[in-house]
Structure formats: structure tokens, C-alpha cells
Amino acid sequence: MSGRGLAAVASVLDQAASSATNILVLVLAARLSTASGFADFSMVYVAFSVLLGLNMAYVGQTVVLEKAGDRLAAVCRSAVGFTAAASGVAAALLALVGLALPGAAGRAFLALGLVLPLVLVQDGLRYCFSALRTPERALAADAVRLVCVVAALAVQPEGASAGRLVLVWGLSALPALGLGLWLLRPYVRGARADLRPYLRRGHLGQRFVVEFAVGNGSSQLAVLGLGVFATPLAVGALRGATTLFGPLNVLFNSANAFGPPVVGRARGKRGVVRLTVLLGGVLAVLGAGWAAVLCALPERMGRRLLGETWSAAAALLPATGAQYAVMGLGTCALLTLRVLNPRATLSLQVVFSLLSVALLLGGYAAWGITGAAWGLAAGSALKAAAAWLRVARVQAPAPSGEPVPAA
């Protein structure tokens, strides 16, 4: 296998290790907690997921797009420095929120504030290694992270509080953080960090943050808000159901990461669309098949996976399975647009992500938590349909290589 092929394999495995970490954290927390305790943990983990995504959009994506090899060392050092500084500010705000909120939920948010810089900096190193074309180093650090967090949570007592679990989860990132910084050091030695580009108006990450906020963060915040004005148990049920579809997230993320260069080699619009339609069909079938497997799980096995949360989450599996099936089609439609006309994706993300939030909240108001899950599925289906309609309107790329937008 060529060096480029090995790098691609290492990148996929690293994404799988990172996703597996998130999945196992939630599974272990569900097994250790009561239903209400897992609801508190889920609300905190949703808040962390939003912050993680914002850092990925604002810092990570700009790092991996850096093409000037002579600037990579300074860019990577600056990215690590900015992530540390920004996460410190966010940690202070979370600590204040934790002190203001009463009970177990407040203590859990306070714990997240204490460990946030550790987990965000550790995750941010992945993008530095990707830009440096050394994904095997990211894989090494994330494999250590996976082993440490599973071992740390596995020895916690049953019924452990959400605050304790958050603290243990965060502190278990220390070995991986230390290893990652040590592996990065040879590449950034002697380079100077400059945080000013991240603070300037027009920084490229600002556009990526908008796309993330409307494409991912809005639905995460809607789920978080659902627990605030309705019941935190709804958050635990939704989070538990989506956690079971974690393996598909690995495939979706890999398609987004490695799809554009592969799809871009196809001949013309017809070749691109033929390839992405085939990929979308495969992902949709996998989503439906995975849902069928989960629905067929015996109650005993389900409880071993999610503990007391299983009963509520199991009722949502048909809706969540439908959502992930159409998400496969939608992911490939957006992938097609990124190849043919990258500017066409932002408006779709804005309109249909907000529509999904409205359908989530409207579904809950009308039919409870099951209605909320079907609302998310309907939003994903409408987004996928609109994206493919936009693909049909996009003209083939011009000879210069620039895509020609639809009129």
C-alpha cells in the first residue's frame, strides 16, 4: 500500500477511535447512572459536543486547509495556543453556570468547566497532525485516549453522580494530551505562535462556524433546550437512541473527509452524481439495516448497553433509524454540492437545519418525545430532498474548473 493509502487508512482509524470514544463514554455513563443521572450527564455532554464542534469549525478546519508548508509549524502552534486560551474562557463561563444551577446538574456543569481545556486541546491536536500529514500520530494519541477513558469509567461505582463521571472523563484525557504534545513537538520546535489571525474580522473559521451552528449546533442546542423547558429525561432518551447509531457517524464523517478528492476525480457532473448517488444508497441501506438490528435486540442486551435509559430509547429507534437512513442520502447530496458548487451548501444548512429544530420542538409539543424524534427524521428527509434538487439545478463545472451555479 502507498504512503498516501496508509495515511488515509490511519485517518479513518483515527476518526473511528474518536467516535468510539464518544460512543463508549455515553454507553458507560448510561450503564453506571440512573435514568435521571444520565439525563444530567447527557445535557452536559451535549454542551461539550457543541463547544467541540465550534472549536473544530473555527480552528480545526482552517488548520487542515493550510497549504503553505513553510507556515505549518507556526499555524499548528498557534492553533494549540488559541484552543487553550479560548477553552479557558469557555471553562470559566461553564463554571459560573455550574455555580448558578442547583443540584446535580449544576455540579456536572462545574465539572465540565474544570476539565474543558484538557479535552478540547487534546482533540484539537488531531487537526494539526492531519495538516502535517502524519495522521498515524493522531491515531496513537486517540487510541491512548480511548483506552484511558474506558478504563477510568469502568471502575466507577454504579450510581455515580453525573459530576463525578464528567470529572473522571475529563481527567482521563491527560495521558493522551501529554502524548499528543510530545508527538507534535518535533514539528513546531522553534515556531512562534500568533493568535491575532483568529481574532481578526474575516477569519475563515467564522464562515465554518456559521455552517456548523446552523447545520449541527442548532439541533444539539434544541435537544438541550428540550430538557430545560420540558423534561431532562427526554434528552437522555434522544441521546441514548442516537448513541446507538454511532458507527454510522464514523462512515458519514469519513465520507465528508475523504469524499471530495475521490469524487472530484469523476468525469463531469454525470460521473460525480452517479458516484455520490451510489454512495448515498449504500449509506441509506446501512442506516436502515442497522436500525433493524437494534430493534431486534432483546431487552436484556439493550439494558446492558444503555442501562435504565434503554426502555425510553428503544421506543425511538424506528424514528432515529429513519433519520439516519435519509441522512446518508443527504450527506452525499451535500458532498456532491461541495464538489460542483461549494457555495450552494450554506443556504441549505441554514434553512433546513432551522426547519429541523422547528419540527423537533413541534413534534414534542404534539406527540411527546416520539414526535420529537420523528420531527428530526422529517427534517433530515426534507434537507436531503432539497439538496438533491439543488444538485439537479447545478451546471457542470466550467473548463477552468470553477463550478457554474444554477440561475
XYZ file of C-alpha atoms in Angstrom:
407
model
C 0.000 0.000 0.000
C 1.280 3.505 -0.885
C 2.127 6.133 1.694
C -0.983 8.076 0.693
C -3.124 4.967 1.157
C -1.647 4.288 4.579
C -2.334 7.889 5.588
C -5.970 7.529 4.508
C -6.327 4.309 6.498
C -4.758 5.949 9.558
C -7.157 8.905 9.211
C -10.193 6.633 9.021
C -8.990 4.623 12.023
C -8.371 7.832 13.952
C -11.897 9.020 13.192
C -13.182 5.626 14.284
C -11.196 5.799 17.551
C -12.507 9.303 18.277
C -16.097 8.292 17.521
C -15.748 5.089 19.533
C -14.574 7.153 22.497
C -17.700 9.314 22.369
C -19.952 6.287 21.964
C -18.410 4.286 24.800
C -18.426 7.291 27.147
C -22.177 7.597 26.724
C -22.773 3.839 26.934
C -20.713 3.517 30.121
C -22.340 6.596 31.654
C -25.794 5.175 30.867
C -24.916 1.846 32.471
C -23.494 3.468 35.600
C -26.185 6.123 36.082
C -29.809 6.203 36.998
C -32.137 7.498 34.280
C -32.178 10.983 35.830
C -28.395 10.891 36.348
C -27.816 10.019 32.703
C -30.144 12.844 31.702
C -27.916 15.288 33.638
C -24.785 13.761 32.081
C -26.349 13.951 28.612
C -27.173 17.644 28.966
C -23.567 18.371 29.904
C -22.250 16.165 27.103
C -24.459 17.961 24.573
C -22.969 21.272 25.760
C -19.481 19.798 25.344
C -20.354 18.499 21.868
C -21.411 21.991 20.781
C -18.155 23.505 22.091
C -16.144 20.724 20.454
C -17.838 21.378 17.125
C -17.292 25.126 17.373
C -13.582 24.578 18.007
C -13.389 22.157 15.092
C -15.072 24.681 12.788
C -13.233 27.799 13.933
C -9.764 26.321 14.408
C -9.557 22.768 13.084
C -10.923 23.287 9.576
C -8.736 26.319 8.959
C -5.661 24.354 10.049
C -6.272 21.453 7.654
C -6.794 23.884 4.749
C -3.355 25.426 5.217
C -1.299 24.693 2.089
C 1.902 26.653 2.729
C 4.317 24.043 4.042
C 6.695 26.618 5.470
C 3.919 28.024 7.681
C 2.541 24.763 9.046
C 4.668 24.752 12.194
C 3.568 28.249 13.188
C -0.050 27.510 12.243
C -0.127 24.373 14.397
C 1.476 26.062 17.392
C -0.931 28.992 17.055
C -3.913 26.651 16.809
C -2.955 24.832 20.011
C -2.370 28.136 21.800
C -5.671 29.646 20.689
C -7.616 26.493 21.608
C -6.079 26.550 25.082
C -6.895 30.228 25.592
C -10.417 30.070 24.186
C -11.281 26.898 26.092
C -10.054 28.574 29.292
C -12.549 31.398 28.763
C -15.350 28.936 27.995
C -14.398 26.889 31.059
C -14.756 29.938 33.299
C -18.235 30.623 31.895
C -19.261 26.997 32.409
C -18.039 27.124 35.987
C -20.228 30.176 36.599
C -23.209 28.368 35.077
C -22.491 25.370 37.301
C -22.399 27.542 40.390
C -25.681 29.191 39.419
C -27.577 25.965 38.689
C -28.850 23.978 41.679
C -28.341 20.298 42.370
C -26.602 17.590 40.388
C -26.897 19.393 37.037
C -25.005 22.394 38.404
C -22.206 20.207 39.757
C -21.932 18.449 36.397
C -21.542 21.750 34.522
C -18.974 22.875 37.080
C -17.008 19.656 36.483
C -17.108 20.279 32.725
C -15.647 23.733 33.299
C -12.762 22.227 35.250
C -11.745 19.746 32.532
C -12.786 21.506 29.296
C -9.310 22.828 28.298
C -7.822 19.336 28.625
C -10.315 17.640 26.320
C -10.519 20.434 23.729
C -6.755 20.813 23.330
C -6.319 17.041 23.133
C -8.956 16.774 20.394
C -7.550 19.795 18.540
C -4.196 18.084 18.079
C -5.850 15.769 15.547
C -6.167 18.610 13.039
C -2.537 19.609 13.468
C -1.401 16.082 12.684
C -3.759 15.968 9.708
C -2.304 19.192 8.304
C 1.208 17.853 8.871
C 0.220 14.650 7.021
C 1.051 12.459 9.987
C -2.383 11.006 10.905
C -0.702 7.987 12.497
C 0.384 10.283 15.351
C -3.186 11.416 15.878
C -4.250 7.772 15.862
C -1.675 6.933 18.555
C -2.880 9.725 20.848
C -6.580 8.994 20.281
C -6.044 5.272 20.884
C -4.492 6.144 24.258
C -7.455 8.429 24.926
C -9.896 5.616 24.155
C -8.143 3.106 26.435
C -7.772 5.552 29.328
C -11.340 6.830 29.315
C -12.850 3.327 29.139
C -10.602 2.114 31.957
C -11.338 5.173 34.110
C -15.112 4.965 33.714
C -15.250 1.175 34.015
C -14.004 1.275 37.628
C -16.562 3.874 38.765
C -19.258 2.668 41.161
C -22.797 2.074 39.982
C -24.976 5.090 40.637
C -22.041 7.542 40.351
C -23.172 11.150 40.005
C -23.042 12.993 36.698
C -20.473 15.427 38.116
C -18.143 12.622 39.127
C -18.424 10.929 35.735
C -17.714 14.194 33.894
C -14.663 14.852 36.057
C -13.275 11.333 35.558
C -13.951 11.503 31.816
C -12.100 14.810 31.502
C -9.085 13.926 33.638
C -8.613 10.686 31.702
C -7.572 12.840 28.716
C -4.287 13.792 30.423
C -2.180 10.830 29.150
C -3.373 11.333 25.557
C -2.817 15.082 25.814
C 0.731 14.573 27.049
C 1.489 12.044 24.307
C -0.015 14.269 21.612
C 2.002 17.319 22.650
C 5.167 15.217 22.764
C 4.489 13.868 19.257
C 3.769 17.375 17.950
C 6.848 18.978 19.484
C 9.375 17.996 16.758
C 7.220 19.710 14.106
C 6.663 23.011 15.947
C 10.022 23.424 17.692
C 11.275 26.958 17.110
C 7.995 28.220 15.590
C 6.257 31.241 17.111
C 2.571 31.263 17.966
C 0.438 34.130 16.669
C -3.142 34.287 17.944
C -4.032 37.546 16.173
C -5.338 35.941 12.941
C -8.026 34.155 14.960
C -9.271 37.464 16.317
C -9.409 39.356 13.029
C -12.611 40.063 11.212
C -12.950 37.859 8.147
C -11.092 34.883 9.604
C -12.055 31.840 7.518
C -13.210 29.973 10.589
C -16.062 32.437 11.036
C -17.781 31.061 7.921
C -17.261 27.497 9.088
C -18.742 28.371 12.480
C -21.898 29.647 10.791
C -22.213 26.401 8.834
C -21.655 24.343 11.982
C -24.039 26.436 14.056
C -26.926 26.021 11.662
C -26.031 22.509 10.489
C -25.131 20.798 13.747
C -25.174 23.101 16.726
C -28.787 24.189 16.277
C -30.128 20.643 16.652
C -27.809 19.937 19.611
C -28.954 23.119 21.340
C -32.583 22.266 20.562
C -32.175 18.887 22.271
C -30.501 20.636 25.195
C -33.339 23.176 25.354
C -35.883 20.363 25.249
C -34.564 19.166 28.599
C -34.749 22.684 30.044
C -38.347 23.548 29.262
C -39.789 20.022 29.152
C -38.008 17.156 30.915
C -34.322 16.208 31.108
C -35.363 12.565 30.636
C -36.209 13.443 27.016
C -32.579 14.434 26.459
C -31.382 11.114 27.848
C -33.763 9.139 25.623
C -32.836 11.022 22.447
C -29.140 10.947 23.264
C -29.270 7.246 24.078
C -31.009 6.417 20.783
C -28.567 8.435 18.664
C -25.595 6.966 20.543
C -26.522 3.523 19.237
C -26.078 4.840 15.687
C -22.534 5.977 16.395
C -20.914 3.582 13.871
C -22.820 5.337 11.091
C -21.440 8.677 12.230
C -17.964 7.266 11.565
C -18.993 6.484 7.984
C -20.626 9.893 7.457
C -17.577 11.710 8.816
C -15.234 9.623 6.687
C -17.329 10.396 3.590
C -17.061 14.112 4.331
C -13.317 13.909 4.993
C -12.229 11.750 2.064
C -15.140 12.142 -0.335
C -14.274 15.411 -2.142
C -10.860 14.380 -3.533
C -12.203 10.974 -4.594
C -15.457 12.231 -6.090
C -13.664 15.144 -7.733
C -11.788 12.726 -9.988
C -15.033 11.622 -11.660
C -15.665 12.879 -15.204
C -18.125 15.742 -15.336
C -21.311 16.288 -13.389
C -22.816 12.987 -14.525
C -19.868 10.994 -13.214
C -19.887 12.864 -9.898
C -23.629 12.384 -9.385
C -23.510 8.715 -10.376
C -20.807 8.073 -7.786
C -22.480 10.005 -4.962
C -25.911 8.516 -5.637
C -24.376 5.052 -5.348
C -22.613 6.007 -2.118
C -25.778 7.614 -0.735
C -27.791 4.480 -1.499
C -25.238 2.317 0.300
C -25.278 4.576 3.373
C -29.092 4.652 3.407
C -29.302 0.853 3.277
C -26.719 0.567 6.051
C -28.726 3.015 8.180
C -31.946 1.072 7.717
C -30.196 -2.248 8.323
C -28.515 -1.026 11.500
C -31.888 0.205 12.778
C -33.405 -3.213 12.107
C -30.608 -4.895 14.065
C -31.102 -2.563 17.029
C -34.886 -3.008 17.009
C -34.385 -6.778 17.149
C -32.141 -6.639 20.232
C -33.569 -8.454 23.259
C -34.463 -6.324 26.267
C -31.639 -7.875 28.273
C -28.980 -6.891 25.747
C -30.438 -3.413 25.394
C -30.209 -2.837 29.120
C -26.600 -3.979 29.085
C -25.913 -1.246 26.551
C -27.856 1.702 27.982
C -28.980 0.621 31.437
C -32.236 2.195 32.626
C -32.297 4.520 29.608
C -32.852 1.597 27.207
C -36.647 1.418 27.577
C -37.158 5.054 26.606
C -34.502 4.964 23.873
C -35.810 1.735 22.309
C -39.154 3.385 21.548
C -37.304 5.983 19.450
C -35.261 3.533 17.352
C -37.657 3.414 14.343
C -37.651 7.210 14.072
C -33.899 7.528 14.650
C -33.241 4.741 12.142
C -35.316 6.554 9.529
C -33.397 9.745 10.287
C -30.023 8.076 9.767
C -31.172 6.387 6.547
C -32.111 9.714 4.961
C -29.025 11.361 6.492
C -26.951 9.015 4.340
C -28.663 10.383 1.251
C -28.368 13.957 2.497
C -24.681 13.619 3.329
C -23.917 12.519 -0.219
C -26.054 15.284 -1.717
C -24.078 17.887 0.220
C -20.861 16.118 -0.786
C -21.933 16.465 -4.423
C -22.540 20.187 -3.986
C -19.148 20.700 -2.328
C -17.536 19.280 -5.463
C -19.762 21.025 -8.040
C -20.627 24.302 -6.291
C -19.318 24.728 -2.708
C -21.196 27.995 -2.207
C -24.546 26.252 -2.542
C -24.403 24.459 0.824
C -24.654 27.321 3.331
C -28.208 28.395 2.439
C -29.376 24.785 2.600
C -27.785 24.331 6.009
C -29.410 27.489 7.346
C -32.950 26.886 6.104
C -33.305 23.168 6.712
C -31.404 22.963 9.982
C -33.705 25.613 11.444
C -36.648 23.705 9.983
C -35.434 20.536 11.707
C -35.314 22.366 15.033
C -38.880 23.596 14.486
C -40.044 20.074 13.620
C -38.253 18.669 16.686
C -39.937 21.105 19.057
C -43.283 20.935 17.241
C -43.201 17.153 17.273
C -42.542 17.148 21.010
C -45.376 19.596 21.661
C -47.823 17.449 19.672
C -46.745 13.845 20.354
C -44.126 13.910 23.090
C -40.621 12.542 22.787
C -41.568 10.128 19.968
C -42.914 13.069 17.992
C -39.654 14.925 18.565
C -37.648 12.011 17.129
C -39.911 11.797 14.081
C -39.623 15.565 13.697
C -35.845 15.215 13.398
C -36.306 12.430 10.839
C -38.683 14.580 8.783
C -36.236 17.486 8.882
C -33.398 15.281 7.642
C -35.587 13.921 4.834
C -36.589 17.398 3.659
C -32.966 18.560 3.792
C -31.811 15.597 1.704
C -34.572 16.167 -0.862
C -33.767 19.869 -1.149
C -30.039 19.143 -1.510
C -30.605 16.695 -4.366
C -32.939 19.174 -6.073
C -30.157 21.761 -5.837
C -27.746 19.220 -7.331
C -30.113 18.773 -10.295
C -30.023 22.545 -10.932
C -26.244 22.927 -10.717
C -24.498 23.031 -14.081
C -21.366 21.064 -14.858
C -18.049 22.686 -13.886
C -16.639 25.137 -16.373
C -13.446 24.242 -18.242
C -11.463 26.416 -15.831
C -12.501 24.113 -13.042
C -14.803 26.687 -11.421
C -18.353 25.435 -10.857
C -21.168 27.288 -12.578
C -24.075 27.933 -10.181
C -27.659 27.472 -11.165
C -29.518 30.507 -12.299
